[in-house]
Coordinates of C-alpha atoms in Angstrom, one line a residue:
Chain A
X1 CA 29.8 -4.7 -5.7
X2 CA 30.3 -7.0 -8.6
X3 CA 33.6 -9.0 -8.7
X4 CA 35.7 -10.3 -5.9
X5 CA 39.2 -8.9 -6.3
X6 CA 42.5 -9.8 -4.8
X7 CA 44.4 -6.7 -3.5
X8 CA 47.8 -7.1 -2.0
X9 CA 50.1 -4.5 -0.6
X10 CA 53.8 -5.1 -0.4
X11 CA 55.3 -2.6 2.0
X12 CA 58.7 -3.1 0.5
X13 CA 60.0 -4.6 -2.8
X14 CA 61.7 -7.3 -0.7
X15 CA 58.3 -8.3 0.6
X16 CA 57.1 -9.4 -2.9
X17 CA 57.2 -13.2 -3.0
X18 CA 59.3 -14.6 -5.8
X19 CA 57.1 -14.8 -8.9
X20 CA 54.2 -13.4 -6.9
X21 CA 53.3 -10.7 -9.4
X22 CA 52.9 -12.9 -12.5
X23 CA 49.6 -12.3 -14.2
X24 CA 48.7 -9.4 -12.1
X25 CA 48.7 -5.6 -12.3
X26 CA 51.3 -3.9 -10.2
X27 CA 51.2 -0.3 -9.0
X28 CA 54.6 1.1 -8.0
X29 CA 54.8 3.8 -5.4
X30 CA 57.7 6.0 -4.3
X31 CA 56.0 9.2 -3.2
X32 CA 59.3 10.9 -2.1
X33 CA 60.3 11.2 -4.8
X34 CA 60.8 8.9 -7.8
X35 CA 57.2 8.2 -8.8
X36 CA 56.2 11.8 -8.3
X37 CA 59.1 12.8 -10.4
X38 CA 58.2 10.3 -13.2
X39 CA 54.7 11.8 -13.4
X40 CA 56.1 15.3 -13.5
X41 CA 58.6 14.4 -16.2
X42 CA 56.0 12.8 -18.5
X43 CA 53.6 15.6 -17.9
X44 CA 56.3 18.0 -18.9
X45 CA 56.7 16.2 -22.3
X46 CA 59.4 13.6 -21.8
X47 CA 58.9 10.8 -24.3
X48 CA 59.8 8.2 -21.8
X49 CA 61.7 7.4 -18.6
X50 CA 64.3 4.7 -18.6
X51 CA 64.7 3.3 -15.1
X52 CA 68.2 2.1 -14.1
X53 CA 69.1 0.4 -10.8
X54 CA 72.7 1.5 -10.8
X55 CA 74.4 4.8 -11.3
X56 CA 77.0 3.5 -13.8
X57 CA 74.3 1.7 -15.8
X58 CA 72.5 5.0 -16.1
X59 CA 75.6 6.8 -17.2
X60 CA 76.3 4.2 -19.9
X61 CA 72.8 4.1 -21.2
X62 CA 72.7 7.9 -21.5
X63 CA 76.0 7.8 -23.1
X64 CA 74.7 5.6 -25.9
X65 CA 71.8 8.0 -26.7
X66 CA 71.6 11.0 -29.0
X67 CA 73.2 14.1 -27.5
X68 CA 70.6 16.8 -26.8
X69 CA 67.8 14.2 -26.6
X70 CA 68.6 12.6 -23.3
X71 CA 68.5 13.9 -19.8
X72 CA 70.4 12.0 -17.1
X73 CA 68.7 12.3 -13.7
X74 CA 68.7 10.7 -10.3
X75 CA 70.1 10.7 -6.7
X76 CA 71.7 8.7 -4.0
X77 CA 70.9 9.4 -0.4
X78 CA 68.6 12.2 -1.7
X79 CA 71.4 14.2 -3.2
X80 CA 72.2 14.8 -7.0
X81 CA 74.9 12.8 -8.7
X82 CA 78.1 14.3 -10.1
X83 CA 77.9 14.8 -13.9
X84 CA 74.1 14.3 -13.9
X85 CA 71.9 16.8 -15.7
X86 CA 69.2 16.8 -12.9
X87 CA 68.6 15.4 -9.5
X88 CA 65.4 13.8 -8.3
X89 CA 63.3 16.9 -7.5
X90 CA 60.0 16.8 -9.4
X91 CA 60.3 20.6 -9.8
X92 CA 63.5 20.2 -11.9
X93 CA 61.6 18.3 -14.6
X94 CA 60.2 21.3 -16.4
X95 CA 59.1 21.4 -20.0
X96 CA 62.4 23.1 -20.9
X97 CA 64.3 20.1 -19.5
X98 CA 61.9 17.3 -20.6
X99 CA 60.1 18.2 -23.8
X100 CA 60.8 15.5 -26.5
X101 CA 63.6 14.0 -24.4
X102 CA 64.3 10.6 -22.9
X103 CA 64.9 10.7 -19.2
X104 CA 67.4 8.1 -17.8
X105 CA 66.7 7.9 -14.1
X106 CA 68.3 6.1 -11.2
X107 CA 67.2 6.6 -7.6
X108 CA 67.9 4.8 -4.3
X109 CA 64.5 3.2 -3.8
X110 CA 62.0 4.0 -6.5
X111 CA 63.6 2.8 -9.7
X112 CA 64.5 -0.5 -8.0
X113 CA 60.9 -1.0 -6.9
X114 CA 59.9 -0.4 -10.5
X115 CA 62.3 -3.0 -11.8
X116 CA 61.2 -5.5 -9.2
X117 CA 57.5 -4.9 -10.3
X118 CA 58.4 -5.5 -13.9
X119 CA 57.4 -9.2 -13.7
X120 CA 53.7 -8.2 -13.4
X121 CA 51.7 -8.3 -16.6
X122 CA 50.9 -4.6 -16.4
X123 CA 52.8 -2.0 -14.3
X124 CA 51.5 1.4 -13.4
X125 CA 53.3 4.3 -11.7
X126 CA 51.5 6.0 -8.9
X127 CA 51.9 9.1 -6.8
X128 CA 49.5 11.4 -5.0
X129 CA 49.9 13.8 -8.0
X130 CA 48.1 11.3 -10.2
X131 CA 46.0 9.4 -7.6
X132 CA 42.5 9.5 -9.2
X133 CA 43.8 8.7 -12.7
X134 CA 45.6 5.6 -11.3
X135 CA 42.4 4.7 -9.3
X136 CA 40.4 4.7 -12.5
X137 CA 42.9 2.5 -14.4
X138 CA 43.1 -0.1 -11.7
X139 CA 39.4 -0.2 -11.2
X140 CA 38.8 -0.9 -14.9
X141 CA 41.4 -3.7 -14.9
X142 CA 40.4 -7.2 -13.9
X143 CA 43.7 -8.6 -12.8
X144 CA 44.8 -9.2 -9.2
X145 CA 46.3 -6.0 -7.8
X146 CA 49.7 -5.7 -6.3
X147 CA 50.7 -2.4 -4.8
X148 CA 54.5 -2.3 -4.4
X149 CA 55.9 0.3 -2.1
X150 CA 59.5 1.4 -2.5
X151 CA 60.1 2.3 1.1
X152 CA 63.1 4.2 2.3
X153 CA 66.5 2.4 2.4
X154 CA 65.0 -1.0 3.1
X155 CA 62.5 0.3 5.7
X156 CA 58.8 0.7 5.3
X157 CA 57.7 4.3 4.7
X158 CA 54.7 6.2 5.9
X159 CA 54.1 8.1 2.7
X160 CA 54.2 5.1 0.4
X161 CA 52.0 3.1 2.7
X162 CA 49.6 6.0 3.0
X163 CA 49.1 6.1 -0.8
X164 CA 48.8 2.3 -0.9
X165 CA 46.0 2.6 1.6
X166 CA 44.3 5.4 -0.4
X167 CA 44.3 3.0 -3.4
X168 CA 42.9 0.2 -1.2
X169 CA 40.2 2.5 0.0
X170 CA 39.2 3.5 -3.6
X171 CA 39.2 -0.2 -4.8
X172 CA 37.1 -1.3 -1.8
X173 CA 34.4 1.1 -2.9
X174 CA 34.2 -0.4 -6.4
X175 CA 34.2 -4.1 -5.5
X176 CA 34.6 -6.8 -2.8
X177 CA 38.3 -6.9 -2.0
X178 CA 40.3 -9.7 -0.6
X179 CA 43.1 -8.0 1.3
X180 CA 46.4 -9.2 2.7
X181 CA 47.4 -8.0 6.2
X182 CA 49.7 -5.3 4.8
X183 CA 46.8 -3.9 2.8
X184 CA 44.8 -3.6 6.0
X185 CA 47.6 -1.8 7.7
X186 CA 47.9 0.6 4.7
X187 CA 44.2 1.2 4.8
X188 CA 44.4 2.1 8.5
X189 CA 47.3 4.4 7.7
X190 CA 45.2 6.2 5.1
X191 CA 42.3 6.5 7.5
X192 CA 44.4 8.2 10.1
X193 CA 46.9 10.2 8.0
X194 CA 45.0 10.8 4.7
X195 CA 43.4 14.0 6.0
X196 CA 46.7 15.5 7.1
X197 CA 48.6 14.5 4.0
X198 CA 51.4 17.1 3.9
X199 CA 52.0 16.7 7.6
X200 CA 52.3 13.0 7.2
X201 CA 54.8 13.4 4.3
X202 CA 56.8 15.7 6.5
X203 CA 56.9 13.5 9.6
X204 CA 58.1 10.2 8.0
X205 CA 61.8 9.3 7.7
X206 CA 61.9 10.1 3.9
X207 CA 60.4 13.5 4.5
X208 CA 62.7 14.3 7.4
X209 CA 65.7 13.5 5.2
X210 CA 64.4 15.8 2.4
X211 CA 63.8 18.6 4.9
X212 CA 67.3 18.2 6.2
X213 CA 68.6 18.5 2.7
X214 CA 66.5 21.6 2.0
X215 CA 64.0 20.0 -0.3
X216 CA 60.9 21.2 1.6
X217 CA 59.2 22.2 -1.6
X218 CA 59.5 18.7 -3.0
X219 CA 57.3 17.5 -0.1
X220 CA 54.7 20.1 -1.0
X221 CA 54.9 19.1 -4.7
X222 CA 54.4 15.4 -3.7
X223 CA 51.3 16.3 -1.7
X224 CA 49.4 17.9 -4.6
X225 CA 46.7 15.3 -5.0
X226 CA 45.4 14.9 -8.6
X227 CA 47.6 17.7 -10.1
X228 CA 48.0 15.5 -13.2
X229 CA 45.6 13.2 -15.0
X230 CA 48.1 10.8 -16.6
X231 CA 49.1 7.3 -15.6
X232 CA 52.7 6.3 -16.5
X233 CA 52.9 2.7 -17.6
X234 CA 55.8 0.3 -18.0
X235 CA 56.6 -0.8 -21.6
X236 CA 59.1 -3.4 -22.7
X237 CA 61.9 -3.9 -25.2
X238 CA 63.5 -1.7 -24.0
X239 CA 62.1 -1.3 -20.5
X240 CA 60.7 2.2 -20.2
X241 CA 57.9 4.2 -18.7
X242 CA 55.6 6.1 -21.0
X243 CA 52.3 7.9 -20.7
X244 CA 49.6 5.2 -20.6
X245 CA 46.1 6.3 -20.0
X246 CA 45.2 10.0 -19.6
X247 CA 42.1 11.4 -17.9
X248 CA 40.1 11.6 -14.7
X249 CA 36.4 11.2 -14.7
X250 CA 36.0 12.1 -11.1
X251 CA 38.2 12.7 -8.1
X252 CA 38.5 9.7 -5.7
X253 CA 40.3 11.6 -3.0
X254 CA 37.9 12.0 0.0
X255 CA 36.7 15.6 0.6
Chain B
X1 CA 56.4 14.2 29.5
X2 CA 59.9 13.9 30.8
X3 CA 62.4 12.0 28.7
X4 CA 62.5 11.7 24.9
X5 CA 62.5 8.1 24.0
X6 CA 63.3 6.2 20.8
X7 CA 60.6 3.7 20.0
X8 CA 61.0 1.5 16.9
X9 CA 58.7 -1.1 15.5
X10 CA 60.1 -3.8 13.3
X11 CA 57.2 -5.4 11.4
X12 CA 59.2 -8.6 10.8
X13 CA 62.4 -10.0 12.3
X14 CA 64.0 -9.6 8.9
X15 CA 63.4 -5.8 9.2
X16 CA 65.6 -5.5 12.3
X17 CA 68.9 -4.0 11.0
X18 CA 72.0 -6.0 11.8
X19 CA 73.2 -5.1 15.3
X20 CA 70.3 -2.7 15.6
X21 CA 69.0 -3.9 19.0
X22 CA 72.3 -3.6 20.9
X23 CA 71.9 -1.7 24.1
X24 CA 68.1 -1.6 23.8
X25 CA 65.1 -3.3 25.3
X26 CA 63.3 -5.6 22.8
X27 CA 59.6 -6.6 23.1
X28 CA 58.8 -9.7 21.1
X29 CA 55.3 -10.3 19.7
X30 CA 53.7 -13.3 18.1
X31 CA 50.1 -13.0 19.2
X32 CA 48.9 -16.1 17.2
X33 CA 50.3 -18.0 19.0
X34 CA 53.8 -18.3 20.4
X35 CA 54.0 -15.4 22.7
X36 CA 50.5 -15.9 24.0
X37 CA 51.4 -19.5 24.6
X38 CA 54.6 -18.6 26.5
X39 CA 52.6 -16.4 28.9
X40 CA 50.1 -19.2 29.4
X41 CA 52.9 -21.8 30.0
X42 CA 54.7 -19.6 32.6
X43 CA 51.4 -18.7 34.3
X44 CA 50.6 -22.4 34.5
X45 CA 53.8 -23.0 36.5
X46 CA 56.4 -23.9 33.9
X47 CA 59.9 -23.1 35.3
X48 CA 61.0 -21.8 31.9
X49 CA 60.6 -22.0 28.1
X50 CA 63.5 -22.9 26.0
X51 CA 63.0 -21.5 22.4
X52 CA 64.4 -23.6 19.5
X53 CA 64.5 -22.5 15.9
X54 CA 64.4 -26.0 14.4
X55 CA 62.3 -29.1 15.1
X56 CA 65.3 -31.4 15.4
X57 CA 67.1 -29.1 17.7
X58 CA 64.0 -29.1 20.0
X59 CA 63.8 -32.9 19.9
X60 CA 67.5 -33.1 20.8
X61 CA 67.4 -30.6 23.6
X62 CA 64.3 -32.3 25.1
X63 CA 66.0 -35.6 24.8
X64 CA 68.9 -34.4 26.9
X65 CA 66.6 -33.4 29.8
X66 CA 65.2 -35.3 32.7
X67 CA 62.3 -37.4 31.7
X68 CA 59.0 -36.3 33.3
X69 CA 60.4 -32.8 33.8
X70 CA 60.4 -31.6 30.2
X71 CA 57.5 -30.9 27.8
X72 CA 58.2 -30.8 24.1
X73 CA 55.9 -28.3 22.3
X74 CA 55.5 -26.6 19.0
X75 CA 54.1 -26.5 15.5
X76 CA 54.8 -26.1 11.9
X77 CA 52.2 -24.5 9.6
X78 CA 49.9 -24.3 12.7
X79 CA 49.7 -28.1 13.2
X80 CA 51.2 -30.1 16.0
X81 CA 54.4 -32.1 15.4
X82 CA 54.7 -35.9 15.4
X83 CA 56.1 -37.2 18.7
X84 CA 55.7 -33.8 20.5
X85 CA 53.8 -33.7 23.8
X86 CA 51.8 -30.6 22.9
X87 CA 51.1 -28.3 20.0
X88 CA 51.1 -24.5 20.1
X89 CA 47.6 -23.9 21.6
X90 CA 47.8 -21.7 24.7
X91 CA 45.0 -23.8 26.1
X92 CA 47.1 -26.9 26.0
X93 CA 49.5 -25.4 28.5
X94 CA 47.6 -26.2 31.6
X95 CA 49.0 -26.5 35.2
X96 CA 48.9 -30.3 34.8
X97 CA 51.1 -30.1 31.7
X98 CA 53.4 -27.3 32.9
X99 CA 53.8 -27.2 36.6
X100 CA 57.5 -27.5 37.6
X101 CA 58.5 -28.4 34.0
X102 CA 60.7 -27.0 31.3
X103 CA 58.9 -26.3 28.0
X104 CA 61.0 -26.8 24.9
X105 CA 59.2 -24.9 22.2
X106 CA 59.7 -24.5 18.5
X107 CA 57.2 -22.6 16.3
X108 CA 57.2 -21.3 12.7
X109 CA 57.5 -17.6 13.5
X110 CA 57.5 -16.8 17.2
X111 CA 60.5 -18.6 18.5
X112 CA 62.6 -17.3 15.6
X113 CA 61.6 -13.7 16.4
X114 CA 62.6 -14.4 20.0
X115 CA 66.0 -15.7 19.0
X116 CA 66.5 -12.7 16.6
X117 CA 65.7 -10.3 19.4
X118 CA 68.2 -12.0 21.8
X119 CA 70.9 -9.4 20.8
X120 CA 69.0 -6.7 22.8
X121 CA 70.2 -6.0 26.3
X122 CA 66.8 -6.9 27.7
X123 CA 64.1 -9.0 26.0
X124 CA 60.5 -9.2 27.1
X125 CA 57.7 -11.4 25.7
X126 CA 54.4 -9.7 24.9
X127 CA 50.9 -10.7 24.0
X128 CA 47.5 -9.2 24.6
X129 CA 47.1 -11.5 27.6
X130 CA 49.9 -9.6 29.4
X131 CA 49.6 -6.2 27.7
X132 CA 49.4 -3.9 30.7
X133 CA 52.1 -5.7 32.6
X134 CA 54.5 -5.3 29.6
X135 CA 53.5 -1.7 29.3
X136 CA 54.6 -1.0 32.9
X137 CA 57.9 -2.8 32.5
X138 CA 58.8 -0.9 29.3
X139 CA 57.7 2.4 30.7
X140 CA 60.0 1.9 33.7
X141 CA 62.9 1.0 31.6
X142 CA 65.1 3.8 30.1
X143 CA 66.6 2.0 27.1
X144 CA 65.6 2.6 23.5
X145 CA 62.6 0.3 22.7
X146 CA 62.5 -2.2 19.8
X147 CA 59.2 -3.9 19.2
X148 CA 59.9 -7.0 17.1
X149 CA 56.9 -8.5 15.4
X150 CA 57.1 -12.2 14.3
X151 CA 54.7 -11.9 11.4
X152 CA 53.3 -14.9 9.5
X153 CA 55.6 -16.9 7.2
X154 CA 57.6 -13.8 6.3
X155 CA 54.7 -11.5 5.8
X156 CA 53.6 -8.7 8.2
X157 CA 50.7 -9.6 10.4
X158 CA 47.8 -7.5 11.4
X159 CA 47.6 -8.9 15.0
X160 CA 51.3 -8.4 15.8
X161 CA 51.2 -4.9 14.4
X162 CA 48.1 -4.1 16.3
X163 CA 49.7 -5.1 19.6
X164 CA 52.9 -3.2 18.6
X165 CA 50.7 -0.1 18.1
X166 CA 49.0 -0.6 21.5
X167 CA 52.4 -0.5 23.1
X168 CA 53.4 2.6 21.1
X169 CA 50.1 4.2 22.2
X170 CA 50.8 3.5 25.9
X171 CA 54.5 4.7 25.7
X172 CA 53.4 7.9 23.9
X173 CA 51.3 8.7 26.9
X174 CA 54.3 8.4 29.3
X175 CA 56.9 10.3 27.4
X176 CA 57.9 12.1 24.2
X177 CA 58.5 9.3 21.7
X178 CA 60.7 9.3 18.6
X179 CA 58.9 6.9 16.2
X180 CA 60.1 5.2 13.1
X181 CA 57.6 5.0 10.2
X182 CA 56.6 1.4 11.1
X183 CA 55.7 2.5 14.6
X184 CA 53.4 5.1 13.1
X185 CA 51.8 2.4 10.9
X186 CA 51.4 0.2 14.0
X187 CA 49.8 3.1 15.9
X188 CA 47.3 3.7 13.1
X189 CA 46.5 0.0 13.1
X190 CA 45.8 0.1 16.9
X191 CA 43.7 3.2 16.5
X192 CA 41.5 1.5 13.9
X193 CA 41.4 -2.1 15.0
X194 CA 42.0 -1.9 18.8
X195 CA 38.4 -1.6 19.6
X196 CA 37.4 -4.6 17.6
X197 CA 40.2 -6.8 18.8
X198 CA 38.8 -10.3 18.4
X199 CA 37.5 -9.4 14.9
X200 CA 40.9 -8.1 13.9
X201 CA 42.5 -11.3 15.1
X202 CA 40.0 -13.4 13.1
X203 CA 40.4 -11.4 9.9
X204 CA 44.2 -11.5 9.5
X205 CA 46.0 -14.2 7.6
X206 CA 47.2 -16.0 10.8
X207 CA 43.7 -16.0 12.3
X208 CA 42.2 -17.3 9.0
X209 CA 44.7 -20.2 9.0
X210 CA 43.9 -21.0 12.7
X211 CA 40.1 -21.0 11.9
X212 CA 40.7 -23.3 9.0
X213 CA 42.5 -25.7 11.2
X214 CA 39.8 -25.5 13.9
X215 CA 41.6 -23.4 16.4
X216 CA 38.9 -20.7 16.8
X217 CA 39.3 -20.9 20.6
X218 CA 42.9 -20.0 20.4
X219 CA 41.9 -16.7 18.8
X220 CA 39.5 -16.0 21.7
X221 CA 42.3 -16.9 24.1
X222 CA 44.7 -14.6 22.4
X223 CA 42.2 -11.7 22.6
X224 CA 41.9 -11.8 26.4
X225 CA 43.6 -8.5 27.3
X226 CA 45.3 -8.5 30.6
X227 CA 44.3 -12.0 31.7
X228 CA 47.7 -12.4 33.2
X229 CA 50.0 -10.0 35.1
X230 CA 53.4 -11.6 34.4
X231 CA 56.1 -10.5 31.9
X232 CA 58.2 -13.3 30.5
X233 CA 61.8 -12.3 30.1
X234 CA 64.7 -13.8 28.3
X235 CA 67.6 -15.1 30.4
X236 CA 70.9 -16.4 29.1
X237 CA 73.3 -19.4 29.6
X238 CA 71.3 -21.2 28.6
X239 CA 68.9 -19.1 26.6
X240 CA 65.5 -19.4 28.1
X241 CA 62.3 -17.4 29.0
X242 CA 61.3 -17.2 32.6
X243 CA 58.9 -15.1 34.6
X244 CA 60.4 -11.7 35.0
X245 CA 58.3 -9.0 36.6
X246 CA 54.8 -9.7 37.9
X247 CA 52.0 -7.2 38.6
X248 CA 49.8 -4.6 37.1
X249 CA 49.3 -1.3 38.8
X250 CA 46.6 -0.2 36.3
X251 CA 45.2 -1.3 33.0
X252 CA 46.5 0.6 30.1
X253 CA 44.0 -0.8 27.6
X254 CA 41.6 1.9 26.5
X255 CA 38.1 1.6 27.8

């Protein structure tokens, strides 16, 4: 219990106060599915992920890049986009698709949250699949922490809040934390739903939409805690997500 | 377990989708302090509360009313307003101040939430001090339920979410409920913080501000579950809050 650390959760990108992330470390969460997919893509050997807010912007960017070295991926309303190489299923991002390639990605909620978080000094990408690796990076950092949840179509989401709470839980074991009210709500959510993770992912609005669209396996994939040991990190000029730190010393997920 | 009922929590007024309350019953919550104060004022004999979004609007409205029959109350940033008769402390709204009078009220968060909720077919005002009475009214109603939390200066608040969760908990015992993700978060919050109510009210941002301003007793007042048996209800033409139903058959607060 050394330092006293400011840990704020923002349940939606729109809840981040203007300029509020400056000087801090931001952790971006969109469990279903963008941040889970980013981890999968980098683990499968993609050189980087270029987040785009709009579909046309993604098409244009991909069009400027070397043929055979770029993969155009994304969704709107959960469904793949016409002319895109892949959708937003983490399972689509295999080594065959990703290895050595740049992924241009546009999604309804997640890539927007990532772009909103870009004003922070350091930006990490978190999912359940890289939970403990993210925990270790954030613990080692000294900056104020801002956990930015993507939510679902402008509404707060159970699964993003749950992961935010799991991060709050881990940080609170490492130091004295100063929490905002949203961080307390997230922590409560983790306390109650953390032990029934896959069920929680199924019951939320985002999970229900995926099940309706036949993406049940994506929910299972998103619930695989600590499947990967890498932490995607935002780099600039151009804005892109690459593999940052790699490695887990110990699992921080409660037994 | 008869009917299947839609129960949505909106953690902030800005989270209510446009037109989303039409045909429903809305329950407005601003525990610290507006909705607690409204219950106190009506219990003390005020004929009605006239909510105003802006300070000048409140001054003008009060100026048009019969001298000696109107009380001008409210706050900004927690502090009383110059020239106003009373602030926003529930304890100021005594029988001596309220009996037979109209209260014109403007507050930072609560009155705005109330005005936002006005598009619902029926609008109730809830606080911990009238929890079980509100529970019974909402249970007897058949409309979809929208619980609208005021929050604190545009941020979600622990105490409003906690009460929202307590209402979700009570409704879930009466019928099958269809919850949005925010309602699940609120329920988690109630599960974890409901048994340490006053502590929860003290630890949130709103409570911390009140303590800094010396309003510790207002927090205690807000934590008095079921002190009153009345449910304030919004009436129209002109827009005002009056005593609606009165009476508690049983306490719904967990022992």
